[in-house]
PDB file of C-alpha atoms in Angstrom:
ATOM      1  CA  GLN A   1      23.084   7.823   7.126  1.00 41.00           C
ATOM      2  CA  ASN A   2      21.763  11.195   6.969  1.00 43.00           C
ATOM      3  CA  SER A   3      18.814  11.702   4.480  1.00 43.00           C
ATOM      4  CA  VAL A   4      18.641  15.298   2.918  1.00 43.00           C
ATOM      5  CA  ALA A   5      16.869  15.821  -0.363  1.00 40.00           C
ATOM      6  CA  HIS A   6      19.242  17.938  -2.050  1.00 37.00           C
ATOM      7  CA  HIS A   7      21.982  15.549  -1.335  1.00 33.00           C
ATOM      8  CA  CYS A   8      19.937  12.546  -2.458  1.00 33.00           C
ATOM      9  CA  ILE A   9      18.812  14.411  -5.515  1.00 27.00           C
ATOM     10  CA  CYS A  10      15.136  13.506  -4.992  1.00 35.00           C
ATOM     11  CA  ALA A  11      13.484  16.867  -5.625  1.00 36.00           C
ATOM     12  CA  VAL A  12      10.393  16.486  -7.725  1.00 36.00           C
ATOM     13  CA  LEU A  13       8.782  19.083 -10.003  1.00 36.00           C
ATOM     14  CA  PHE A  14       4.904  19.106  -9.436  1.00 38.00           C
ATOM     15  CA  CYS A  15       4.329  19.970 -12.983  1.00 36.00           C
ATOM     16  CA  SER A  16       2.684  17.170 -14.905  1.00 33.00           C
ATOM     17  CA  SER A  17       5.044  17.741 -17.919  1.00 32.00           C
ATOM     18  CA  LEU A  18       8.282  19.690 -18.578  1.00 36.00           C
ATOM     19  CA  ASN A  19       6.781  20.499 -21.867  1.00 40.00           C
ATOM     20  CA  ASN A  20       3.594  22.131 -20.289  1.00 47.00           C
ATOM     21  CA  PRO A  21       3.561  25.590 -21.976  1.00 47.00           C
ATOM     22  CA  LEU A  22       2.066  27.190 -18.851  1.00 49.00           C
ATOM     23  CA  ARG A  23       5.264  26.338 -16.781  1.00 53.00           C
ATOM     24  CA  ARG A  24       7.367  29.002 -18.037  1.00 56.00           C
ATOM     25  CA  PHE A  25       4.826  31.705 -16.774  1.00 70.00           C
ATOM     26  CA  MET A  26       4.645  30.168 -13.421  1.00 88.00           C
ATOM     27  CA  LYS A  27       6.601  31.224 -10.310  1.00 95.00           C
ATOM     28  CA  THR A  28       8.347  28.455  -8.321  1.00 96.00           C
ATOM     29  CA  VAL A  29       7.936  27.724  -4.724  1.00 97.00           C
ATOM     30  CA  SER A  30      10.810  25.547  -2.960  1.00 98.00           C
ATOM     31  CA  ILE A  31       8.907  23.235  -0.646  1.00 98.00           C
ATOM     32  CA  ILE A  32      11.025  21.728   2.261  1.00 98.00           C
ATOM     33  CA  LYS A  33       9.346  18.770   3.797  1.00 98.00           C
ATOM     34  CA  VAL A  34      10.227  18.062   7.350  1.00 98.00           C
ATOM     35  CA  PRO A  35       8.508  14.965   8.820  1.00 97.00           C
ATOM     36  CA  PHE A  36       9.793  15.353  12.325  1.00 96.00           C
ATOM     37  CA  HIS A  37       8.015  15.180  15.753  1.00 96.00           C
ATOM     38  CA  GLY A  38      11.012  15.024  18.081  1.00 96.00           C
ATOM     39  CA  GLY A  39      10.563  18.602  19.454  1.00 97.00           C
ATOM     40  CA  GLN A  40       7.252  17.540  21.287  1.00 97.00           C
ATOM     41  CA  PRO A  41       5.687  14.065  22.467  1.00 95.00           C
ATOM     42  CA  ARG A  42       2.824  13.503  20.064  1.00 94.00           C
ATOM     43  CA  ALA A  43       3.373  11.257  17.058  1.00 93.00           C
ATOM     44  CA  GLY A  44       1.506  12.037  13.890  1.00 98.00           C
ATOM     45  CA  VAL A  45       2.742  15.624  13.347  1.00 98.00           C
ATOM     46  CA  ASP A  46       5.568  13.866  11.238  1.00 97.00           C
ATOM     47  CA  LEU A  47       2.972  12.896   8.787  1.00 98.00           C
ATOM     48  CA  ALA A  48       1.765  16.206   7.861  1.00 98.00           C
ATOM     49  CA  PRO A  49       3.962  16.960   5.094  1.00 98.00           C
ATOM     50  CA  ASP A  50       2.888  13.724   3.225  1.00 97.00           C
ATOM     51  CA  HIS A  51      -0.667  14.427   4.083  1.00 98.00           C
ATOM     52  CA  LEU A  52      -0.557  17.989   2.747  1.00 98.00           C
ATOM     53  CA  MET A  53       1.390  17.322  -0.369  1.00 97.00           C
ATOM     54  CA  PRO A  54      -1.183  15.390  -2.559  1.00 96.00           C
ATOM     55  CA  GLY A  55      -3.544  18.228  -2.596  1.00 97.00           C
ATOM     56  CA  LEU A  56      -0.976  21.016  -2.766  1.00 97.00           C
ATOM     57  CA  ALA A  57      -0.071  20.884  -6.442  1.00 95.00           C
ATOM     58  CA  ASP A  58      -3.576  22.225  -7.467  1.00 96.00           C
ATOM     59  CA  LYS A  59      -3.633  24.747  -4.687  1.00 97.00           C
ATOM     60  CA  LEU A  60      -0.205  26.171  -5.790  1.00 97.00           C
ATOM     61  CA  LYS A  61      -1.244  26.222  -9.469  1.00 96.00           C
ATOM     62  CA  ASP A  62      -4.410  28.021  -8.672  1.00 96.00           C
ATOM     63  CA  VAL A  63      -2.108  30.925  -7.509  1.00 96.00           C
ATOM     64  CA  GLY A  64       0.397  30.678 -10.345  1.00 96.00           C
ATOM     65  CA  TYR A  65       3.032  28.658  -8.688  1.00 96.00           C
ATOM     66  CA  GLN A  66       4.653  25.354  -9.371  1.00 96.00           C
ATOM     67  CA  GLY A  67       6.426  23.404  -6.571  1.00 96.00           C
ATOM     68  CA  VAL A  68       9.793  21.617  -6.238  1.00 95.00           C
ATOM     69  CA  ASP A  69       9.933  19.524  -3.243  1.00 95.00           C
ATOM     70  CA  TYR A  70      12.791  18.388  -0.997  1.00 97.00           C
ATOM     71  CA  GLU A  71      12.717  16.196   2.191  1.00 96.00           C
ATOM     72  CA  VAL A  72      14.780  16.487   5.262  1.00 96.00           C
ATOM     73  CA  LYS A  73      15.066  13.492   7.655  1.00 84.00           C
ATOM     74  CA  PRO A  74      17.566  12.872  10.491  1.00 76.00           C
ATOM     75  CA  GLY A  75      18.377   9.525   9.361  1.00 73.00           C
ATOM     76  CA  ASP A  76      19.680   6.870  11.641  1.00 70.00           C
ATOM     77  CA  VAL A  77      19.098   7.880  15.266  1.00 73.00           C
ATOM     78  CA  SER A  78      21.362   6.794  18.095  1.00 76.00           C
ATOM     79  CA  GLU A  79      20.404   6.115  21.825  1.00 78.00           C
ATOM     80  CA  GLU A  80      22.351   9.159  22.663  1.00 83.00           C
ATOM     81  CA  ASP A  81      20.345  11.407  20.150  1.00 85.00           C
ATOM     82  CA  HIS A  82      17.292  10.492  22.146  1.00 88.00           C
ATOM     83  CA  ALA A  83      18.920  11.129  25.455  1.00 93.00           C
ATOM     84  CA  PRO A  84      17.627  14.143  27.585  1.00 93.00           C
ATOM     85  CA  SER A  85      19.950  16.951  29.035  1.00 96.00           C
ATOM     86  CA  GLY A  86      18.539  17.904  32.279  1.00 95.00           C
ATOM     87  CA  ILE A  87      14.960  18.936  31.715  1.00 97.00           C
ATOM     88  CA  LEU A  88      15.435  19.213  27.979  1.00 97.00           C
ATOM     89  CA  LYS A  89      13.933  16.406  25.907  1.00 97.00           C
ATOM     90  CA  ARG A  90      15.928  14.933  22.954  1.00 96.00           C
ATOM     91  CA  PRO A  91      17.811  18.223  22.326  1.00 97.00           C
ATOM     92  CA  ARG A  92      20.577  16.417  20.264  1.00 96.00           C
ATOM     93  CA  LEU A  93      18.163  14.862  17.847  1.00 96.00           C
ATOM     94  CA  VAL A  94      16.239  18.149  17.521  1.00 97.00           C
ATOM     95  CA  GLY A  95      19.529  20.005  16.974  1.00 97.00           C
ATOM     96  CA  ARG A  96      20.705  17.434  14.363  1.00 95.00           C
ATOM     97  CA  ASN A  97      17.263  17.776  12.471  1.00 97.00           C
ATOM     98  CA  CYS A  98      17.565  21.591  12.532  1.00 97.00           C
ATOM     99  CA  LYS A  99      20.940  21.548  11.329  1.00 97.00           C
ATOM    100  CA  LEU A 100      20.016  19.452   8.271  1.00 97.00           C
ATOM    101  CA  LEU A 101      17.159  21.796   7.634  1.00 98.00           C
ATOM    102  CA  TYR A 102      19.459  24.849   7.801  1.00 98.00           C
ATOM    103  CA  GLU A 103      21.655  23.255   5.316  1.00 97.00           C
ATOM    104  CA  THR A 104      19.076  22.367   2.945  1.00 97.00           C
ATOM    105  CA  CYS A 105      17.270  25.721   3.144  1.00 98.00           C
ATOM    106  CA  HIS A 106      20.601  27.680   2.718  1.00 97.00           C
ATOM    107  CA  SER A 107      21.679  25.612  -0.248  1.00 96.00           C
ATOM    108  CA  VAL A 108      18.049  26.360  -1.821  1.00 97.00           C
ATOM    109  CA  LEU A 109      18.196  30.061  -0.898  1.00 97.00           C
ATOM    110  CA  SER A 110      21.754  30.655  -2.085  1.00 96.00           C
ATOM    111  CA  LYS A 111      20.981  29.254  -5.476  1.00 94.00           C
ATOM    112  CA  LYS A 112      18.080  31.691  -5.936  1.00 92.00           C
ATOM    113  CA  SER A 113      16.340  29.235  -8.155  1.00 87.00           C
ATOM    114  CA  SER A 114      12.968  29.610  -6.764  1.00 94.00           C
ATOM    115  CA  ASP A 115      10.679  32.652  -5.724  1.00 96.00           C
ATOM    116  CA  PHE A 116       9.545  31.471  -2.283  1.00 98.00           C
ATOM    117  CA  LEU A 117      10.620  28.948   0.404  1.00 98.00           C
ATOM    118  CA  LEU A 118       7.912  26.991   2.122  1.00 98.00           C
ATOM    119  CA  THR A 119       8.988  24.599   4.890  1.00 98.00           C
ATOM    120  CA  LEU A 120       6.378  22.039   5.993  1.00 98.00           C
ATOM    121  CA  GLY A 121       6.528  20.578   9.434  1.00 97.00           C
ATOM    122  CA  GLY A 122       6.522  18.690  11.471  1.00 96.00           C
ATOM    123  CA  ASP A 123       6.654  20.437  14.880  1.00 98.00           C
ATOM    124  CA  HIS A 124       7.683  24.105  15.401  1.00 98.00           C
ATOM    125  CA  SER A 125      11.189  23.097  16.637  1.00 98.00           C
ATOM    126  CA  ILE A 126      12.054  23.029  13.059  1.00 98.00           C
ATOM    127  CA  ALA A 127      11.932  26.660  12.727  1.00 98.00           C
ATOM    128  CA  ALA A 128      15.251  27.069  14.294  1.00 98.00           C
ATOM    129  CA  GLY A 129      16.615  25.475  11.237  1.00 98.00           C
ATOM    130  CA  SER A 130      14.669  27.267   8.503  1.00 98.00           C
ATOM    131  CA  ILE A 131      14.861  30.714  10.056  1.00 98.00           C
ATOM    132  CA  ALA A 132      18.614  30.383  10.589  1.00 98.00           C
ATOM    133  CA  ALA A 133      19.051  29.603   6.887  1.00 98.00           C
ATOM    134  CA  VAL A 134      16.864  32.650   6.056  1.00 98.00           C
ATOM    135  CA  LEU A 135      19.005  34.930   8.375  1.00 98.00           C
ATOM    136  CA  GLU A 136      22.099  33.961   6.517  1.00 97.00           C
ATOM    137  CA  ASN A 137      20.504  34.829   3.214  1.00 97.00           C
ATOM    138  CA  TYR A 138      18.460  37.999   4.268  1.00 98.00           C
ATOM    139  CA  PRO A 139      20.577  39.452   7.274  1.00 98.00           C
ATOM    140  CA  ASP A 140      17.876  42.154   8.091  1.00 98.00           C
ATOM    141  CA  VAL A 141      14.810  39.623   7.864  1.00 98.00           C
ATOM    142  CA  CYS A 142      11.948  40.251  10.273  1.00 98.00           C
ATOM    143  CA  VAL A 143      10.032  37.368  11.680  1.00 99.00           C
ATOM    144  CA  ILE A 144       6.362  37.339  12.322  1.00 99.00           C
ATOM    145  CA  TRP A 145       5.432  34.319  14.501  1.00 99.00           C
ATOM    146  CA  VAL A 146       1.937  33.429  14.459  1.00 99.00           C
ATOM    147  CA  ASP A 147       1.125  30.976  17.249  1.00 98.00           C
ATOM    148  CA  ALA A 148      -0.835  30.342  20.400  1.00 98.00           C
ATOM    149  CA  HIS A 149       2.454  29.925  22.242  1.00 98.00           C
ATOM    150  CA  ALA A 150       5.633  32.155  22.318  1.00 98.00           C
ATOM    151  CA  ASP A 151       8.238  29.302  21.813  1.00 98.00           C
ATOM    152  CA  ILE A 152      10.849  31.507  23.527  1.00 98.00           C
ATOM    153  CA  ASN A 153      11.518  29.219  26.702  1.00 98.00           C
ATOM    154  CA  THR A 154      15.097  28.584  27.853  1.00 98.00           C
ATOM    155  CA  ALA A 155      16.389  25.709  29.667  1.00 97.00           C
ATOM    156  CA  GLU A 156      15.901  27.886  32.678  1.00 97.00           C
ATOM    157  CA  THR A 157      12.128  28.730  32.181  1.00 98.00           C
ATOM    158  CA  THR A 158      10.733  25.614  30.291  1.00 97.00           C
ATOM    159  CA  GLN A 159       8.239  23.572  32.303  1.00 96.00           C
ATOM    160  CA  SER A 160       7.860  20.804  29.904  1.00 97.00           C
ATOM    161  CA  GLY A 161      11.386  20.394  28.476  1.00 97.00           C
ATOM    162  CA  ASN A 162       9.751  20.044  24.865  1.00 98.00           C
ATOM    163  CA  ILE A 163      12.212  21.800  22.310  1.00 98.00           C
ATOM    164  CA  HIS A 164       9.274  23.027  20.139  1.00 98.00           C
ATOM    165  CA  GLY A 165       8.699  25.503  22.945  1.00 98.00           C
ATOM    166  CA  MET A 166      12.192  26.936  22.339  1.00 98.00           C
ATOM    167  CA  PRO A 167      13.147  27.812  18.964  1.00 98.00           C
ATOM    168  CA  VAL A 168      12.804  31.517  19.124  1.00 98.00           C
ATOM    169  CA  ALA A 169      15.223  31.436  22.371  1.00 98.00           C
ATOM    170  CA  ILE A 170      17.468  29.495  20.146  1.00 98.00           C
ATOM    171  CA  LEU A 171      17.414  31.770  17.142  1.00 98.00           C
ATOM    172  CA  THR A 172      17.821  35.069  19.369  1.00 98.00           C
ATOM    173  CA  GLY A 173      20.665  33.564  21.385  1.00 98.00           C
ATOM    174  CA  LEU A 174      18.574  33.742  24.654  1.00 98.00           C
ATOM    175  CA  ALA A 175      19.040  29.916  25.077  1.00 97.00           C
ATOM    176  CA  LYS A 176      22.572  29.278  25.251  1.00 92.00           C
ATOM    177  CA  GLN A 177      24.908  25.990  25.050  1.00 91.00           C
ATOM    178  CA  MET A 178      22.104  23.897  23.980  1.00 95.00           C
ATOM    179  CA  PRO A 179      23.198  20.244  23.162  1.00 96.00           C
ATOM    180  CA  GLY A 180      22.722  19.673  19.686  1.00 96.00           C
ATOM    181  CA  PHE A 181      22.720  23.047  18.760  1.00 98.00           C
ATOM    182  CA  GLU A 182      26.474  23.883  18.753  1.00 97.00           C
ATOM    183  CA  TRP A 183      26.234  24.462  15.015  1.00 97.00           C
ATOM    184  CA  ILE A 184      24.084  27.566  15.353  1.00 97.00           C
ATOM    185  CA  GLU A 185      26.208  29.363  17.999  1.00 96.00           C
ATOM    186  CA  ASP A 186      28.287  31.098  15.325  1.00 96.00           C
ATOM    187  CA  LYS A 187      25.264  31.925  13.081  1.00 97.00           C
ATOM    188  CA  LYS A 188      23.666  35.209  12.871  1.00 97.00           C
ATOM    189  CA  LYS A 189      21.229  35.759  15.543  1.00 98.00           C
ATOM    190  CA  LEU A 190      17.629  37.098  15.195  1.00 98.00           C
ATOM    191  CA  SER A 191      17.267  40.474  16.920  1.00 98.00           C
ATOM    192  CA  THR A 192      14.391  40.641  19.309  1.00 98.00           C
ATOM    193  CA  GLU A 193      13.484  44.067  17.694  1.00 98.00           C
ATOM    194  CA  SER A 194      12.959  42.084  14.350  1.00 98.00           C
ATOM    195  CA  LEU A 195      10.481  39.695  16.031  1.00 98.00           C
ATOM    196  CA  SER A 196       6.552  40.061  16.146  1.00 98.00           C
ATOM    197  CA  TYR A 197       3.995  37.666  17.782  1.00 98.00           C
ATOM    198  CA  PHE A 198       0.444  37.315  16.918  1.00 98.00           C
ATOM    199  CA  GLY A 199      -2.238  35.085  18.478  1.00 98.00           C
ATOM    200  CA  LEU A 200      -0.559  34.423  21.642  1.00 98.00           C
ATOM    201  CA  ARG A 201      -2.726  32.992  24.557  1.00 98.00           C
ATOM    202  CA  ASP A 202      -0.907  30.303  26.310  1.00 98.00           C
ATOM    203  CA  LEU A 203       2.535  31.308  27.847  1.00 98.00           C
ATOM    204  CA  ASP A 204       4.751  30.352  30.650  1.00 97.00           C
ATOM    205  CA  SER A 205       5.464  32.877  33.325  1.00 97.00           C
ATOM    206  CA  GLY A 206       9.160  32.948  32.232  1.00 98.00           C
ATOM    207  CA  GLU A 207       8.165  33.612  28.630  1.00 98.00           C
ATOM    208  CA  VAL A 208       6.134  36.540  29.643  1.00 98.00           C
ATOM    209  CA  ASP A 209       9.113  38.103  31.642  1.00 98.00           C
ATOM    210  CA  ILE A 210      11.488  37.433  28.549  1.00 98.00           C
ATOM    211  CA  ILE A 211       8.975  39.263  26.186  1.00 98.00           C
ATOM    212  CA  ILE A 212       8.487  42.277  28.418  1.00 98.00           C
ATOM    213  CA  ASN A 213      12.388  42.419  29.540  1.00 98.00           C
ATOM    214  CA  ASN A 214      13.203  42.296  25.667  1.00 98.00           C
ATOM    215  CA  LYS A 215      10.506  44.692  24.557  1.00 98.00           C
ATOM    216  CA  ILE A 216       9.141  42.121  22.006  1.00 98.00           C
ATOM    217  CA  THR A 217       6.120  43.216  19.978  1.00 98.00           C
ATOM    218  CA  ALA A 218       3.432  40.745  20.993  1.00 98.00           C
ATOM    219  CA  PHE A 219      -0.166  40.850  20.213  1.00 98.00           C
ATOM    220  CA  SER A 220      -2.118  38.448  22.263  1.00 98.00           C
ATOM    221  CA  MET A 221      -5.643  37.297  21.209  1.00 98.00           C
ATOM    222  CA  SER A 222      -6.997  39.679  23.900  1.00 97.00           C
ATOM    223  CA  GLY A 223      -5.076  42.455  22.324  1.00 97.00           C
ATOM    224  CA  ILE A 224      -6.111  41.587  18.835  1.00 98.00           C
ATOM    225  CA  GLU A 225      -9.770  41.414  19.860  1.00 96.00           C
ATOM    226  CA  HIS A 226      -9.387  44.835  21.659  1.00 97.00           C
ATOM    227  CA  ARG A 227      -7.567  46.591  18.845  1.00 96.00           C
ATOM    228  CA  GLY A 228      -8.557  44.756  15.874  1.00 97.00           C
ATOM    229  CA  ILE A 229      -6.358  42.691  13.742  1.00 97.00           C
ATOM    230  CA  ARG A 230      -6.116  45.349  11.063  1.00 98.00           C
ATOM    231  CA  HIS A 231      -4.708  47.943  13.427  1.00 98.00           C
ATOM    232  CA  CYS A 232      -2.136  45.285  14.831  1.00 98.00           C
ATOM    233  CA  ILE A 233      -0.903  44.283  11.420  1.00 98.00           C
ATOM    234  CA  ASP A 234      -0.559  47.899  10.371  1.00 98.00           C
ATOM    235  CA  GLU A 235       1.496  48.758  13.223  1.00 98.00           C
ATOM    236  CA  VAL A 236       3.931  45.701  12.612  1.00 98.00           C
ATOM    237  CA  LEU A 237       4.194  46.286   8.859  1.00 98.00           C
ATOM    238  CA  THR A 238       4.871  50.074   9.339  1.00 98.00           C
ATOM    239  CA  ARG A 239       7.695  49.223  11.641  1.00 97.00           C
ATOM    240  CA  ILE A 240       9.067  46.522   9.345  1.00 98.00           C
ATOM    241  CA  GLY A 241       9.101  48.909   6.340  1.00 98.00           C
ATOM    242  CA  ASP A 242      11.188  47.374   3.315  1.00 98.00           C
ATOM    243  CA  ARG A 243      12.900  44.616   5.100  1.00 98.00           C
ATOM    244  CA  PRO A 244      12.293  41.066   4.062  1.00 98.00           C
ATOM    245  CA  ILE A 245       9.815  38.889   6.212  1.00 98.00           C
ATOM    246  CA  HIS A 246       9.681  35.343   7.250  1.00 99.00           C
ATOM    247  CA  LEU A 247       6.227  34.110   8.389  1.00 99.00           C
ATOM    248  CA  SER A 248       6.381  31.206  10.924  1.00 99.00           C
ATOM    249  CA  PHE A 249       2.656  29.934  11.213  1.00 99.00           C
ATOM    250  CA  ASP A 250       1.743  27.341  13.753  1.00 98.00           C
ATOM    251  CA  ILE A 251      -1.629  26.057  12.903  1.00 98.00           C
ATOM    252  CA  ASP A 252      -2.678  26.075  16.464  1.00 98.00           C
ATOM    253  CA  ALA A 253      -2.883  30.025  16.274  1.00 98.00           C
ATOM    254  CA  LEU A 254      -6.281  29.196  14.874  1.00 98.00           C
ATOM    255  CA  ASP A 255      -9.016  28.557  17.191  1.00 98.00           C
ATOM    256  CA  PRO A 256      -9.716  24.761  17.435  1.00 98.00           C
ATOM    257  CA  GLY A 257     -13.063  25.279  15.817  1.00 98.00           C
ATOM    258  CA  PHE A 258     -11.227  25.825  12.770  1.00 98.00           C
ATOM    259  CA  ALA A 259      -7.954  23.749  13.101  1.00 98.00           C
ATOM    260  CA  ALA A 260      -8.531  21.024  15.900  1.00 98.00           C
ATOM    261  CA  SER A 261      -5.918  18.558  14.566  1.00 98.00           C
ATOM    262  CA  THR A 262      -2.979  19.856  16.276  1.00 98.00           C
ATOM    263  CA  GLY A 263      -1.170  18.830  19.448  1.00 97.00           C
ATOM    264  CA  THR A 264      -1.536  22.002  21.516  1.00 96.00           C
ATOM    265  CA  SER A 265      -4.831  23.613  20.587  1.00 97.00           C
ATOM    266  CA  VAL A 266      -5.840  26.471  22.755  1.00 98.00           C
ATOM    267  CA  LEU A 267      -9.470  27.922  22.877  1.00 98.00           C
ATOM    268  CA  GLY A 268     -10.026  31.495  21.788  1.00 98.00           C
ATOM    269  CA  GLY A 269      -7.685  31.534  18.838  1.00 98.00           C
ATOM    270  CA  LEU A 270      -7.680  33.350  15.401  1.00 98.00           C
ATOM    271  CA  THR A 271     -10.776  32.680  13.184  1.00 98.00           C
ATOM    272  CA  LEU A 272      -9.498  31.565   9.727  1.00 98.00           C
ATOM    273  CA  SER A 273     -10.808  34.924   8.260  1.00 97.00           C
ATOM    274  CA  GLN A 274      -8.441  36.791  10.775  1.00 98.00           C
ATOM    275  CA  ALA A 275      -5.518  34.360   9.879  1.00 98.00           C
ATOM    276  CA  LYS A 276      -5.931  34.794   5.988  1.00 98.00           C
ATOM    277  CA  TYR A 277      -6.322  38.580   6.402  1.00 98.00           C
ATOM    278  CA  LEU A 278      -2.987  38.784   8.322  1.00 98.00           C
ATOM    279  CA  THR A 279      -1.133  36.513   5.806  1.00 98.00           C
ATOM    280  CA  GLU A 280      -2.778  38.385   2.922  1.00 98.00           C
ATOM    281  CA  ARG A 281      -1.399  41.635   4.300  1.00 98.00           C
ATOM    282  CA  VAL A 282       2.124  40.367   4.799  1.00 98.00           C
ATOM    283  CA  ALA A 283       2.084  38.897   1.318  1.00 98.00           C
ATOM    284  CA  ALA A 284       0.823  42.060  -0.162  1.00 97.00           C
ATOM    285  CA  THR A 285       4.047  43.900   1.023  1.00 98.00           C
ATOM    286  CA  GLY A 286       6.091  42.041  -1.708  1.00 97.00           C
ATOM    287  CA  LYS A 287       8.602  41.319   0.991  1.00 98.00           C
ATOM    288  CA  LEU A 288       7.426  37.903   2.259  1.00 98.00           C
ATOM    289  CA  VAL A 289      10.513  35.580   1.160  1.00 98.00           C
ATOM    290  CA  ALA A 290       9.660  32.361   3.201  1.00 98.00           C
ATOM    291  CA  MET A 291       7.164  30.597   5.332  1.00 98.00           C
ATOM    292  CA  ASP A 292       6.946  27.825   7.993  1.00 98.00           C
ATOM    293  CA  LEU A 293       3.713  25.890   8.218  1.00 98.00           C
ATOM    294  CA  VAL A 294       3.887  23.591  11.122  1.00 98.00           C
ATOM    295  CA  GLU A 295       2.021  21.632  13.807  1.00 98.00           C
ATOM    296  CA  VAL A 296      -0.776  19.952  11.663  1.00 98.00           C
ATOM    297  CA  ASN A 297      -1.312  16.505  13.037  1.00 98.00           C
ATOM    298  CA  PRO A 298      -3.648  14.405  10.927  1.00 98.00           C
ATOM    299  CA  LYS A 299      -3.649  11.609  13.595  1.00 98.00           C
ATOM    300  CA  LEU A 300      -5.545  13.759  16.062  1.00 98.00           C
ATOM    301  CA  GLY A 301      -9.434  14.426  15.951  1.00 97.00           C
ATOM    302  CA  ASP A 302     -11.941  12.897  13.872  1.00 98.00           C
ATOM    303  CA  ALA A 303     -12.201  13.093  10.005  1.00 98.00           C
ATOM    304  CA  ARG A 304     -14.052  16.397   9.935  1.00 98.00           C
ATOM    305  CA  ASN A 305     -11.382  17.895  12.133  1.00 98.00           C
ATOM    306  CA  VAL A 306      -8.643  16.612   9.932  1.00 98.00           C
ATOM    307  CA  GLU A 307     -10.311  18.090   6.703  1.00 98.00           C
ATOM    308  CA  SER A 308     -10.926  21.308   8.417  1.00 98.00           C
ATOM    309  CA  THR A 309      -7.191  21.670   9.579  1.00 98.00           C
ATOM    310  CA  THR A 310      -5.938  20.695   6.342  1.00 98.00           C
ATOM    311  CA  HIS A 311      -8.407  23.162   4.522  1.00 98.00           C
ATOM    312  CA  CYS A 312      -6.939  25.939   6.760  1.00 98.00           C
ATOM    313  CA  ALA A 313      -3.392  24.984   5.927  1.00 98.00           C
ATOM    314  CA  TYR A 314      -4.086  25.133   2.421  1.00 98.00           C
ATOM    315  CA  GLU A 315      -5.845  28.451   2.519  1.00 98.00           C
ATOM    316  CA  LEU A 316      -2.856  30.085   4.514  1.00 98.00           C
ATOM    317  CA  ILE A 317      -0.239  28.776   2.060  1.00 98.00           C
ATOM    318  CA  GLN A 318      -2.101  30.385  -0.821  1.00 98.00           C
ATOM    319  CA  ALA A 319      -2.829  33.545   1.058  1.00 98.00           C
ATOM    320  CA  ALA A 320       1.177  33.773   1.545  1.00 98.00           C
ATOM    321  CA  LEU A 321       1.575  33.260  -2.165  1.00 98.00           C
ATOM    322  CA  GLY A 322      -0.734  36.075  -3.075  1.00 96.00           C
ATOM    323  CA  LYS A 323      -4.310  34.912  -3.173  1.00 93.00           C
ATOM    324  CA  ARG A 324      -6.527  37.614  -2.034  1.00 84.00           C
ATOM    325  CA  MET A 325     -10.287  37.880  -1.351  1.00 75.00           C
ATOM    326  CA  PRO A 326     -11.939  40.891  -3.121  1.00 68.00           C
TER     327      PRO A 326
END
């Protein structure tokens, strides 16, 4: 049986008491927990939402928010769900999970009952569900994808077959006729003009061709180091203008010296300071409507790695909700 929080009525308010006099002055963030790792091979990333949640209430309160949380799980899984399709690994399972997430996010957004949508993964394949829902509710939304990887592989370009390397291709319609993703074929597609990358440094050759051929704005780490993070974000925000923004943040965008507890870490990434500055600038526009925070894996690395990665995740969430350094 499918397990989706808004169907099961298991949303939980973080406030310690409904009679808390501060509650009426606080904004609300809808937190969609997605304990899913089927888009890649490493177990542990599915534990991230429950790992992050205990400390999150106080972090939200510090920036004037209360949380309502929902959980999305694919429920009973059949042998067919785990079956590959050519090189693609578990596409039906990933597609079903993304459909459930789409339905949950779409329901939350359409009710307009909260001020912000935060999706906690899980691996980055889940963004195909969260962003599809945001596109339905904000058709002119722009996506800022912060990641060491472009995640824009198609079935023809992927070398691993892991679907967490394909959500951008699915959202833009570049990846076609994906088993398990039939539900998204008639949904609004993300325009490549509305997409911007930050932090790239580990791309497949086919992804490089896709980015160049579609004239997608992409700031690699070498580009950021050369031009400066401020100049890069200025350019993107000027182009976005008054349109709403969805920030999809893979923790592996950060250098492993800051966030090592993730499945596909790559040296030479963003510092925490750079990542917070980018997120603060996006939040300061007043146009940020949703955020994905994905690929934290508390099973990888030692206790210090896990603590540091967790700290980075909290800092980025707070920055997205308006916390700024003087």
